[in-house]
Short mmCIF file of C-alpha atoms in Angstrom, two decimals:
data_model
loop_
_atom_site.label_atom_id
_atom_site.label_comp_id
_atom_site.label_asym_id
_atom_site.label_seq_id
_atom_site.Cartn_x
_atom_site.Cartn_y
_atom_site.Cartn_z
CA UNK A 11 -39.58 19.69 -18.19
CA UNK A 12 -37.08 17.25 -18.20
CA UNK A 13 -33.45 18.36 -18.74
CA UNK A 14 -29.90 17.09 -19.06
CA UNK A 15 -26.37 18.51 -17.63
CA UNK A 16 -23.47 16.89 -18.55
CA UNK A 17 -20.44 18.35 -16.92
CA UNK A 18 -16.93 17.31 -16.01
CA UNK A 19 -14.34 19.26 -13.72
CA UNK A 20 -12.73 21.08 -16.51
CA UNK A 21 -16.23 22.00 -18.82
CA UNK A 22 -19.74 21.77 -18.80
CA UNK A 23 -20.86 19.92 -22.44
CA UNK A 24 -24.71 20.21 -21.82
CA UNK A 25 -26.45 22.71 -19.43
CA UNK A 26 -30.14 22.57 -19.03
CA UNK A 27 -30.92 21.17 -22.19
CA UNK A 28 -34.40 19.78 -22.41
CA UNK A 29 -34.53 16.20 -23.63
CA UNK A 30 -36.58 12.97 -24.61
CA UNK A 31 -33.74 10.69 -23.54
CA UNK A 32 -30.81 9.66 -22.09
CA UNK A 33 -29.08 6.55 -22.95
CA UNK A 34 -26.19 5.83 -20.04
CA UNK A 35 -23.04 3.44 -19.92
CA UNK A 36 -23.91 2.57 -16.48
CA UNK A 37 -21.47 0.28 -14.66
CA UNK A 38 -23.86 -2.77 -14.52
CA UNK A 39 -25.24 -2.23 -18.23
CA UNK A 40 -26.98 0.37 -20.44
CA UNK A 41 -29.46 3.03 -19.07
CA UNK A 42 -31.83 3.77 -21.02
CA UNK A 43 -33.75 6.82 -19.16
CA UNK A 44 -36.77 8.76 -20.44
CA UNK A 45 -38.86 11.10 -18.47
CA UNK A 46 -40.84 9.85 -15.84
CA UNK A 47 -37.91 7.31 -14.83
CA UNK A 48 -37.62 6.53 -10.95
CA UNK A 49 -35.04 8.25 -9.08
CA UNK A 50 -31.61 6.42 -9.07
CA UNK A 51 -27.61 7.02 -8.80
CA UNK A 52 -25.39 4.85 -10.51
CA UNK A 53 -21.90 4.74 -11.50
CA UNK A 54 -20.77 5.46 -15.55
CA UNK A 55 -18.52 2.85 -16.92
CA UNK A 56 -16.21 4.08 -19.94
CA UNK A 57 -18.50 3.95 -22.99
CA UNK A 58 -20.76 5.96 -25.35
CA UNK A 59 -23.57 8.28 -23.67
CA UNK A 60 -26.30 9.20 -25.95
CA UNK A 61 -29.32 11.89 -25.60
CA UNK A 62 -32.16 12.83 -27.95
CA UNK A 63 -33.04 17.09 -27.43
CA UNK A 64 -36.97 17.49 -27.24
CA UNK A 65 -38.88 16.83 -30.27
CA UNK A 66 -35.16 16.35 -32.28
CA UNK A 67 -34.59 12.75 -34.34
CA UNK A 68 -30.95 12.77 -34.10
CA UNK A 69 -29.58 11.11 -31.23
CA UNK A 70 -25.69 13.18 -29.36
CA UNK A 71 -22.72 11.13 -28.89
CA UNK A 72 -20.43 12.18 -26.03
CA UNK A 73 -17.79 9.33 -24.83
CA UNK A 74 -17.61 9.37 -21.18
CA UNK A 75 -15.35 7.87 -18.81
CA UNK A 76 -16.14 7.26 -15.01
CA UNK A 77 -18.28 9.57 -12.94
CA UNK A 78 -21.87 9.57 -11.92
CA UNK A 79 -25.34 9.66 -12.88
CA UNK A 80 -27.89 10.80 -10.87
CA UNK A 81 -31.81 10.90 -12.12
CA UNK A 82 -34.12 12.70 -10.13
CA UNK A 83 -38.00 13.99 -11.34
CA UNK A 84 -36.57 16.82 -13.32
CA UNK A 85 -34.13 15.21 -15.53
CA UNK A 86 -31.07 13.59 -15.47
CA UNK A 87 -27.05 14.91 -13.61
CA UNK A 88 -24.26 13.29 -15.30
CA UNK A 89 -20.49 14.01 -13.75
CA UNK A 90 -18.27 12.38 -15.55
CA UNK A 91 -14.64 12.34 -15.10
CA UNK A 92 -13.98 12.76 -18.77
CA UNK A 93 -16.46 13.57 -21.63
CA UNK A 94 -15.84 13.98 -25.35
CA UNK A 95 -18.26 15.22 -27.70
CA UNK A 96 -17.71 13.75 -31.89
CA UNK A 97 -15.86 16.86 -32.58
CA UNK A 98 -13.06 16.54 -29.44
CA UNK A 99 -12.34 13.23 -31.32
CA UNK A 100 -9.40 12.39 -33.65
CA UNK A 101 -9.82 9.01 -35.22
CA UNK A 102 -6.08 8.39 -35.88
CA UNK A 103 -4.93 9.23 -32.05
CA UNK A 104 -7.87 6.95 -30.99
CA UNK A 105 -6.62 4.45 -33.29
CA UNK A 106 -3.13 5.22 -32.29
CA UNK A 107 -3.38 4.64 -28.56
CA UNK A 108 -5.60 1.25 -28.86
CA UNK A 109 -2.62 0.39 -30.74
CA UNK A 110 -0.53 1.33 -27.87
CA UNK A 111 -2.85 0.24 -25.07
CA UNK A 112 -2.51 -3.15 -26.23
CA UNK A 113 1.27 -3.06 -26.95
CA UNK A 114 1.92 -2.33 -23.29
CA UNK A 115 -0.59 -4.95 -21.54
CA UNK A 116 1.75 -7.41 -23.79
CA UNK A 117 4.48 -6.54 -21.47
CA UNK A 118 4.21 -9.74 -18.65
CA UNK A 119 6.38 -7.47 -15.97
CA UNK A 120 3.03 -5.01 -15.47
CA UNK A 121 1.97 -4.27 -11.79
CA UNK A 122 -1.75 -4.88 -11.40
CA UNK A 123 -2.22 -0.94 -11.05
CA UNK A 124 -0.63 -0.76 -14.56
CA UNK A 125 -2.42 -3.48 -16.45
CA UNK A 126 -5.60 -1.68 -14.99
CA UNK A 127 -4.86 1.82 -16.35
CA UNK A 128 -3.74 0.38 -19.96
CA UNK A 129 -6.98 -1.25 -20.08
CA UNK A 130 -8.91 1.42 -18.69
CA UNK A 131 -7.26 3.70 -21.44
CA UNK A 132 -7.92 1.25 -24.39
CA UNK A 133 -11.39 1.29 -23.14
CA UNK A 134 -11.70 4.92 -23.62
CA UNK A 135 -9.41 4.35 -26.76
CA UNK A 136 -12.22 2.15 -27.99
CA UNK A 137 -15.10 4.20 -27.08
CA UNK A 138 -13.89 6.79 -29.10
CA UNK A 139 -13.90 4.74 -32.53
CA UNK A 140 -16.73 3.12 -31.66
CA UNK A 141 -18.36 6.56 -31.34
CA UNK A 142 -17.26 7.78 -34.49
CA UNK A 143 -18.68 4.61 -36.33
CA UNK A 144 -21.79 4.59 -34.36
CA UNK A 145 -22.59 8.65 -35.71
CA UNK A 146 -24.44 7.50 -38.88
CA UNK A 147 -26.20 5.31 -37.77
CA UNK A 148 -28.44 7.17 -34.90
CA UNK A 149 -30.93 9.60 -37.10
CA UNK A 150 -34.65 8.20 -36.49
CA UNK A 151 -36.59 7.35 -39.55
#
């Protein structure tokens, strides 16, 4: 058996849920992890995490932002510092603060520690959209 948890300090989005795979927004790339994967920890980078339930066709979308991964023989331990599944979305806030996120890093009096969490929030901005674009297009054939 090979399960996924997905939880984050405020709510736990997937508890023991048996799965085929895991796909990761890993700091240093993509994850792509499947049963049978070594043992690793990484760090998540803001982006789109994706996981296929056992024997299902349709692949989850949850955007994460920061946290941890950790796969082990059983499955896979994601703690992520924020997670949004497709339904916690609202296109026209994402699209409204990408639209601010990139108004403010205009501003050429920004402190390093503020041009780092503009971008870090029009990354998660971004994630969003691209997650609601990306929903069509992940049913297997």
């Amino acid at each position: 058996m090979f399960v996924l948890n997905l939880v984050t300090p405020e709510k736990k989005l997937v508890t023991e849920l048996e799965v085929d795979e895991v796909i990761v927004p890993a700091h240093k790339g993509q994850l792509d992890i499947l049963p049978g994967h070594a043992p690793l920890m990484t760090t998540l980078a803001t982006g789109i995490l994706k996981y296929r339930a056992k024997g299902g066709t349709e692949l989850q979308t949850v955007v994460v932002s920061w946290g941890y991964c950790e796969v082990h023989p059983d499955g896979v331990v994601i703690l992520a510092e924020i997670a949004e599944s497709l339904e916690e979305i609202d296109h026209e806030r994402a699209q409204a603060q990408v639209k601010k996120a990139k108004q403010a890093l205009l501003d050429p009096l920004l402190e390093s520690d503020q041009i780092e969490m503009f971008q870090h929030k029009l990354e998660r901005a971004q994630a969003r959209l691209e997650a609601l674009g990306a929903q069509e297009k992940d049913t297997l054939h």
